Coordinates of C-alpha atoms in Angstrom, one line a residue:
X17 CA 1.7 -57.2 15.0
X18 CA 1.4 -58.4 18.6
X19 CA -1.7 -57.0 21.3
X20 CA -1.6 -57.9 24.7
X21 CA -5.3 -57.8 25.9
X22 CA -6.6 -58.8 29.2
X23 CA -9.8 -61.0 29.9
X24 CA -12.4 -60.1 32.1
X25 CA -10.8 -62.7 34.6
X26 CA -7.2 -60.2 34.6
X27 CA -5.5 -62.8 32.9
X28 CA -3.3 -61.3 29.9
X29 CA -3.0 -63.2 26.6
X30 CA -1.6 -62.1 22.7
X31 CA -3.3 -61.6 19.7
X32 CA -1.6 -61.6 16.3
X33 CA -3.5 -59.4 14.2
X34 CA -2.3 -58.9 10.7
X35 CA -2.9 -55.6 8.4
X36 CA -3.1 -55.4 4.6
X37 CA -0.9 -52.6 3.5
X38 CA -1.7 -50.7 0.4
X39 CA 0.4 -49.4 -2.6
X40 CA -0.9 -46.1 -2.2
X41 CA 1.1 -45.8 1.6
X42 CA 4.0 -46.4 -0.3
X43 CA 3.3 -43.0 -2.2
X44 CA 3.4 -41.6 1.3
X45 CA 7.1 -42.4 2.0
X46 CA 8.7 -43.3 -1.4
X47 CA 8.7 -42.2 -4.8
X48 CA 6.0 -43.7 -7.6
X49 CA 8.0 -46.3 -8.9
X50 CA 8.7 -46.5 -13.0
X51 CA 6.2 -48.9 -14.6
X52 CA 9.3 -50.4 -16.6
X53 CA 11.6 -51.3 -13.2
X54 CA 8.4 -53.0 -10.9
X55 CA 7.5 -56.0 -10.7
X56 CA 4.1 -55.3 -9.4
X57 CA 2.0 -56.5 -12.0
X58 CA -1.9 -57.1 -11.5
X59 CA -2.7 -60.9 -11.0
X60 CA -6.6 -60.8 -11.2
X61 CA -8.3 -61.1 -14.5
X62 CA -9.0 -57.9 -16.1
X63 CA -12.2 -57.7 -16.5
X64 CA -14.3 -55.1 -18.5
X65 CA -16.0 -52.7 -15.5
X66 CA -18.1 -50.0 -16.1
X67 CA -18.3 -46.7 -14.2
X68 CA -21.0 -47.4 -12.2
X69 CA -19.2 -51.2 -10.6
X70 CA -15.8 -49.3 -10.1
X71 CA -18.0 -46.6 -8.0
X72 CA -19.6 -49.2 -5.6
X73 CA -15.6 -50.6 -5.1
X74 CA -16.0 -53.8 -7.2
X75 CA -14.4 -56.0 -7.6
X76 CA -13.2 -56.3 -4.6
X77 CA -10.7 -58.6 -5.0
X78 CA -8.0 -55.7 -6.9
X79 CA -8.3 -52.1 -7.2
X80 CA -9.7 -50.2 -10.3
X81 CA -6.5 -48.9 -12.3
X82 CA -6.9 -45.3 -13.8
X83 CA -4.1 -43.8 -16.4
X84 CA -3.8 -40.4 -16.9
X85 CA -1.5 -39.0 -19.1
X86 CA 0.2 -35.5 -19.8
X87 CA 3.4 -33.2 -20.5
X88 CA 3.7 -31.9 -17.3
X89 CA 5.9 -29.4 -17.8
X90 CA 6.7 -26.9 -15.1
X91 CA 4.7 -29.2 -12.9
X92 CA 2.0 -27.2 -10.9
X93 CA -0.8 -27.4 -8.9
X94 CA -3.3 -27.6 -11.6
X95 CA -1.3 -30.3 -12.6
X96 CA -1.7 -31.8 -8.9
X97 CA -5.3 -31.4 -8.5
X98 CA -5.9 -33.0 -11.6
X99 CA -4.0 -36.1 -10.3
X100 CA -5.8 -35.8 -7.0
X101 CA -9.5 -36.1 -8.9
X102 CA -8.4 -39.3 -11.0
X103 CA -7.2 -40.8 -7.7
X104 CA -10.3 -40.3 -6.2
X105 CA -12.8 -41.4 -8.9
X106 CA -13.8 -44.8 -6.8
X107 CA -13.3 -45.9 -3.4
X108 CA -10.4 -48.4 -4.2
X109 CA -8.2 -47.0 -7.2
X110 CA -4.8 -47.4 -8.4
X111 CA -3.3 -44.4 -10.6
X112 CA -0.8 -45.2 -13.9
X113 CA 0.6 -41.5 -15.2
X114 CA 2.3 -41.9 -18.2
X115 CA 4.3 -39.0 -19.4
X116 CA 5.3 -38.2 -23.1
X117 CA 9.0 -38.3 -24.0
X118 CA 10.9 -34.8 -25.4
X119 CA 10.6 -36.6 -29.1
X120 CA 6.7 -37.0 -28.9
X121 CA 6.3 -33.6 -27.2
X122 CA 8.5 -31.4 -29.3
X123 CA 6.8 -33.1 -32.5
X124 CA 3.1 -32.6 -31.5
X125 CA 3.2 -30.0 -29.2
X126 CA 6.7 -27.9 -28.7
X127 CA 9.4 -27.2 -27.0
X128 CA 9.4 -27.9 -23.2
X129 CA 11.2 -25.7 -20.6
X130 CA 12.0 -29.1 -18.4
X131 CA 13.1 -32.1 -20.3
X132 CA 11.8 -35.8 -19.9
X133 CA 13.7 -36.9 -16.9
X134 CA 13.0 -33.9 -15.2
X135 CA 9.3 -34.2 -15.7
X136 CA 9.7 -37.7 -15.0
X137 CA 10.9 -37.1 -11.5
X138 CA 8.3 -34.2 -10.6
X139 CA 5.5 -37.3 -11.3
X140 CA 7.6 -39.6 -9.0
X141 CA 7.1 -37.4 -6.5
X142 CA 3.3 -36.6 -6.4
X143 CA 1.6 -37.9 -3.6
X144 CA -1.1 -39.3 -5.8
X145 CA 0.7 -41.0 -8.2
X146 CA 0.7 -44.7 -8.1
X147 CA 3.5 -45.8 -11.1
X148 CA 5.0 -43.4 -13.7
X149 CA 4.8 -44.8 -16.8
X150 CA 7.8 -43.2 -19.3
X151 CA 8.0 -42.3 -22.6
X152 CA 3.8 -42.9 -23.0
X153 CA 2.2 -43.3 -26.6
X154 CA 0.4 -39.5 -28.4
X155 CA -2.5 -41.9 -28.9
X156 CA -3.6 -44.4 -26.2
X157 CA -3.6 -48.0 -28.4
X158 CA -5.8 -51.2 -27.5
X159 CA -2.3 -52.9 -27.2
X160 CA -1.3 -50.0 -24.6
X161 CA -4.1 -50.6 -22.4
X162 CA -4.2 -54.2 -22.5
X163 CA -0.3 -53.8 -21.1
X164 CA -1.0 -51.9 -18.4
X165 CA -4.5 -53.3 -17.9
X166 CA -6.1 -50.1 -17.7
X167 CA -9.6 -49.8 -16.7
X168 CA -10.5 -45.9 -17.1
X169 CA -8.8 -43.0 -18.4
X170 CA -9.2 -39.9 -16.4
X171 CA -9.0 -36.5 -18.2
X172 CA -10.5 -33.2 -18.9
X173 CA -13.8 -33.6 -21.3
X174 CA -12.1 -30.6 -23.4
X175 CA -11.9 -32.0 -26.7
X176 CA -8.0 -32.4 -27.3
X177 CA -6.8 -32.3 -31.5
X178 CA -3.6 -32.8 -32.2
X179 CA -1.9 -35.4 -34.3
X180 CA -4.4 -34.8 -37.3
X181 CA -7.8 -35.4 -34.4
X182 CA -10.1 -33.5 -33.9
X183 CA -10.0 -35.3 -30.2
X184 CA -7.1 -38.0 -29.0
X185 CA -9.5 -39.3 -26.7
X186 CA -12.6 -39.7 -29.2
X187 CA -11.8 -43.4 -29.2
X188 CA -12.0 -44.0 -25.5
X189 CA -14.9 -41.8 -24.6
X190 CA -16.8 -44.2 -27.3
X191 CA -15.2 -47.5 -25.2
X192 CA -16.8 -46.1 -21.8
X193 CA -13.6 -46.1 -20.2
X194 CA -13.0 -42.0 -20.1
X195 CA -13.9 -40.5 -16.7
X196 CA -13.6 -36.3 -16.8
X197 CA -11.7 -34.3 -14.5
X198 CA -11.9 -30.5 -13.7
X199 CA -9.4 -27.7 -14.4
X200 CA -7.8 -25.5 -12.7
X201 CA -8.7 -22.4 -13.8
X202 CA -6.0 -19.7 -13.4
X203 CA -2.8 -21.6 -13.6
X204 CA -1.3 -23.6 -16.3
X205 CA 2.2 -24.6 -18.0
X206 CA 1.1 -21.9 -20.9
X207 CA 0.4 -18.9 -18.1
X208 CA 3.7 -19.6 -16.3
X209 CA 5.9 -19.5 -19.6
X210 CA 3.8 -16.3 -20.4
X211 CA 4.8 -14.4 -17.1
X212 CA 8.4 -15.3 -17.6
X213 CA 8.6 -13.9 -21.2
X214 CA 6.6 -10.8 -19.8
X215 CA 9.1 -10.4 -17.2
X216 CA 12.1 -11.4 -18.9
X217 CA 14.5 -8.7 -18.5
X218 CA 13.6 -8.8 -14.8
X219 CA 14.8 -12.1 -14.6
X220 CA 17.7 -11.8 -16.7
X221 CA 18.9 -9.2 -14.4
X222 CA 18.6 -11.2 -11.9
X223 CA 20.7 -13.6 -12.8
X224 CA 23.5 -11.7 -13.8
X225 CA 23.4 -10.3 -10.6
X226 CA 23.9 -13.6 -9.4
X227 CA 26.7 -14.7 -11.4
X228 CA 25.1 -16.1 -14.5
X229 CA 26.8 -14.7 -17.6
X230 CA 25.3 -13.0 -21.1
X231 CA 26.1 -16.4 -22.8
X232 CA 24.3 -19.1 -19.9
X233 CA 21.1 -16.4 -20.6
X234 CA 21.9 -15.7 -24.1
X235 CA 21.6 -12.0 -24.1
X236 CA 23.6 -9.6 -26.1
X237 CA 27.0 -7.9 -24.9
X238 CA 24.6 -4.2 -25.2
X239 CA 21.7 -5.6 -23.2
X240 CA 24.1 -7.5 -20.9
X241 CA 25.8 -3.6 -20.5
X242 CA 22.2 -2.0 -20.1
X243 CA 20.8 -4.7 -17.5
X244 CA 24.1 -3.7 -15.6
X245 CA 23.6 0.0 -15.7
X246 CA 19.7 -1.0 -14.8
X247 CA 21.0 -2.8 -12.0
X248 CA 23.7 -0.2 -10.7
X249 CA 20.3 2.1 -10.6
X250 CA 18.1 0.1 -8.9
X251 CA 21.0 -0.5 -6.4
X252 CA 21.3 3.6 -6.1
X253 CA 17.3 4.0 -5.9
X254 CA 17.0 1.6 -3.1
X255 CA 20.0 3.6 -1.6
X256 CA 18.3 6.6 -1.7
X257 CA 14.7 4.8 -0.1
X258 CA 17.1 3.5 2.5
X259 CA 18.3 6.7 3.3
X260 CA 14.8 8.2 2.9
X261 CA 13.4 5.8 5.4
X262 CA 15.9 6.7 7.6
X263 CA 15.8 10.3 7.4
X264 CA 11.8 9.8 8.0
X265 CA 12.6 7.8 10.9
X266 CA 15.0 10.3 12.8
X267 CA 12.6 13.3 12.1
X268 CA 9.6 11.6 13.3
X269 CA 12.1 11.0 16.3
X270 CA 12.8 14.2 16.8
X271 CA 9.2 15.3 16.3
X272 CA 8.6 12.9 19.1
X273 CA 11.1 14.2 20.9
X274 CA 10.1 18.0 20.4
X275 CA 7.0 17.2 21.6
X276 CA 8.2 15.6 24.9
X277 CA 10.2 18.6 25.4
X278 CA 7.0 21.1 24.6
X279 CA 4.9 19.1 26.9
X280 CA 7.2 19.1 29.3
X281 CA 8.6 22.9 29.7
X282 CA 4.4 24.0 29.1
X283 CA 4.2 21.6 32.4
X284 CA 7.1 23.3 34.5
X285 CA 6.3 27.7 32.9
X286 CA 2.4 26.5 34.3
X287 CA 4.3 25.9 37.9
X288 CA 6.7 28.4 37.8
X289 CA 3.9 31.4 36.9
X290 CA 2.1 29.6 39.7
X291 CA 4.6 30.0 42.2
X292 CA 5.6 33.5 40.8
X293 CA 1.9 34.9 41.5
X294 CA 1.6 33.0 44.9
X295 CA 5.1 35.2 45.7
X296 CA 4.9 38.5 43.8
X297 CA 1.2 38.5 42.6
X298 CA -1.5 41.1 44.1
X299 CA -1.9 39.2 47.1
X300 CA 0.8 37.4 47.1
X301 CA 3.7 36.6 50.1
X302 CA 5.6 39.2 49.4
X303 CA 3.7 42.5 49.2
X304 CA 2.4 41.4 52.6
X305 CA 5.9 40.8 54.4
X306 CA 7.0 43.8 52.6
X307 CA 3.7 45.5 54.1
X308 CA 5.0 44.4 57.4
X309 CA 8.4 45.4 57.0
X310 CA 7.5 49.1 56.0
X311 CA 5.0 49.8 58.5
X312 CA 7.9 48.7 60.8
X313 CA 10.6 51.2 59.9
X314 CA 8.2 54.0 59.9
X315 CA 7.3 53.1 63.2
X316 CA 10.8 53.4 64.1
X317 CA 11.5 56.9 62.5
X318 CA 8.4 58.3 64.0
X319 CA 6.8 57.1 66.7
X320 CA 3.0 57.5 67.9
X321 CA 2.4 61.1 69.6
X322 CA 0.3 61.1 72.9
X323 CA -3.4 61.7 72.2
X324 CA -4.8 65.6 72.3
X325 CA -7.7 64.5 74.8
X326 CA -5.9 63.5 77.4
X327 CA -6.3 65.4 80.5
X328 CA -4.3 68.3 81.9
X329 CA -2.7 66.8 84.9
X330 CA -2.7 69.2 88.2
X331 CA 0.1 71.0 89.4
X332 CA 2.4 69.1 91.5
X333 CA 2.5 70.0 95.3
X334 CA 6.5 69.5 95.9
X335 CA 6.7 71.6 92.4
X336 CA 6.9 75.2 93.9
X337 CA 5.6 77.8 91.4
X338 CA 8.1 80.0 89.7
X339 CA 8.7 83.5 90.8
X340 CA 7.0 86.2 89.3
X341 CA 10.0 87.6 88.3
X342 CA 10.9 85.1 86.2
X343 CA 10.1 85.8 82.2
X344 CA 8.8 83.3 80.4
X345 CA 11.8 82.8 77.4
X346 CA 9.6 80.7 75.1
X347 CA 7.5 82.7 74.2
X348 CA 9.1 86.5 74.2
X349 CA 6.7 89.3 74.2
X350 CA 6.6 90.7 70.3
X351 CA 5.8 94.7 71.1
X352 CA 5.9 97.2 73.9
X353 CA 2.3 96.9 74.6
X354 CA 2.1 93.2 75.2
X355 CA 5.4 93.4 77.9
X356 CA 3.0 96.1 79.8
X357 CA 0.1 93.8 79.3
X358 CA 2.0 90.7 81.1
X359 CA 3.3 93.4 83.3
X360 CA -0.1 94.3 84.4
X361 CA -1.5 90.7 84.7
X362 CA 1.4 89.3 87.0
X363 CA 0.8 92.3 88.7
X364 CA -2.8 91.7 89.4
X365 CA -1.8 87.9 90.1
X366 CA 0.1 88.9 92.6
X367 CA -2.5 91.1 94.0
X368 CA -4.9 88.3 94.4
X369 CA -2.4 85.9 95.8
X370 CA -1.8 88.7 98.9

């Protein structure tokens, strides 16, 4: 790697600077590779270390190698975790994972839902994972670890019997070379295969939906016919919620809509009794112009009469008076004595006038 760096004088010059490149980067952007196919063997002597030296990084010349070793079927993240704590036992490590063949497992253990290469591969492909060793020994021999010059073996401190002992690892712990990891609690090969046999008919009718056939999941022709019907069911239920949700959806629509509508018209009837009152109410527009109107036509069918106090106007000069002989035909006398009467009192008029 070149650098160009620049004095204090502005002059430029290079620098070759060189890095050391770990295994573990290779982890980063490769798969582990198989312990049988490298050639990446460690060249320093192997010499005894305890605990304590592989914790302050001696020696410093190689890094401390740490096996672990498992099944790992259905690998998980228990499984992950515990190859992330033997990773990080000391500041300079190099992890070895060996994993048991289908032989060893099916003879000590059982039956496996993913076979060797499978499981194999899922180590290869671990970020913390160093070198995958295949088809690793039940029991860890002197000869084994001399191989592979392991320093530590990195485990949970649960005792582990199986192949007639009480604990596998008895051996080892005695050596000083076992260093405990932690599990996982609430996840594990054993839970997974226990929630697939709980749900096994869901998955099996899953699968035949999607084209695997009674044989491939080895089911009989009548439950192969009653996950069908189960299925045909389902499909009808989810239907029915479909058309449910739908039918919810529309009403509370309408609801919405109907409410819109409510507000609205109670909006407009609160104007149009407003401008109903302001026109026909008690004092409203039109009882006055109708007010107006009427006292109008009745002054035109009858109009105002001259007041009774007025006073009597005089006789007019050029008027001459009318004769005495005229009879008044207005007012006709009613009986004998009242002609005489008006007889007698033009009479006397006329007697004053001479």
């Amino acid at each position: 790697l070149l650098v160009i760096c620049t004095d204090a004088s502005g002059r430029k010059g290079k620098t070759k600077l060189t890095f050391f490149v770990f295994s573990s980067f290779q982890t980063l952007t490769a798969p582990a590779p198989f312990a049988d196919e490298t050639s990446c063997q460690c060249q320093a002597p192997h010499e005894k270390l305890t605990i304590a030296q592989a914790r302050l990084g001696t020696p410093a010349d190689r890094p401390v190698r740490v096996y672990a070793d498992g099944i790992f079927d259905l690998f998980h993240a228990g499984h992950a975790r515990a190859l992330m704590q033997a990773k990080t036992l000391f500041p300079n490590s190099y992890l070895l994972v060996g994993v048991c063949s289908d032989d060893l497992t099916h003879k000590f253990k059982g039956f496996t839902v993913m076979n060797e290469t499978e499981r194999y591969e899922a180590l290869r492909h671990c970020r913390y994972v160093d070198e995958v060793i295949r088809d690793a020994p039940w029991t860890l021999t002197p000869e084994f670890l001399e191989k592979h010059k392991i320093d530590f073996v990195a485990h949970d401190d649960i005792p582990y019997s199986s192949a007639g002992s009480d604990d596998v690892y008895k051996h080892i712990k005695e050596a000083g070379m076992f260093v405990p990891t932690q599990r996982t609690e609430g996840i594990s090969t054993s839970d997974i295969i226990t929630r697939i046999v709980r749900d096994y008919d869901v998955y099996a009718r899953r699968n035949l939906q999607r084209g695997y056939t009674a044989k491939e999941l080895n089911v009989s022709f009548i439950n192969e016919k009653k996950y069908r019907f189960q299925n045909q069911v389902d499909k009808m239920k989810e239907k029915v919620k479909n058309v449910e949700e739908k039918s919810k959806e529309f009403v509370y629509k309408v609801e919405e809509k109907s409410h819109d509508l409510i507000q609205k018209w109670e909006e407009k009837s609160r104007e149009f009794i407003g401008n109903f009152l302001e026109l026909f109410g008690p004092d409203g527009a039109w009882k006055q112009m109708f007010q107006e109107r009427s006292g109008r036509m009745l002054q035109a069918f009858s109009p105002r009469q001259s007041p009774n106090s007025s006073p009597t106007r005089g006789r007019s000069p050029s008027r001459s008076p009318s004769p005495p002989w005229v009879i008044n035909k207005t007012s006709p006398p009613s009986s004998p004595k009242a002609a005489s009467a008006s007889l007698s009192s033009m009479s006397e008029g006329d007697e004053d006038e001479k």
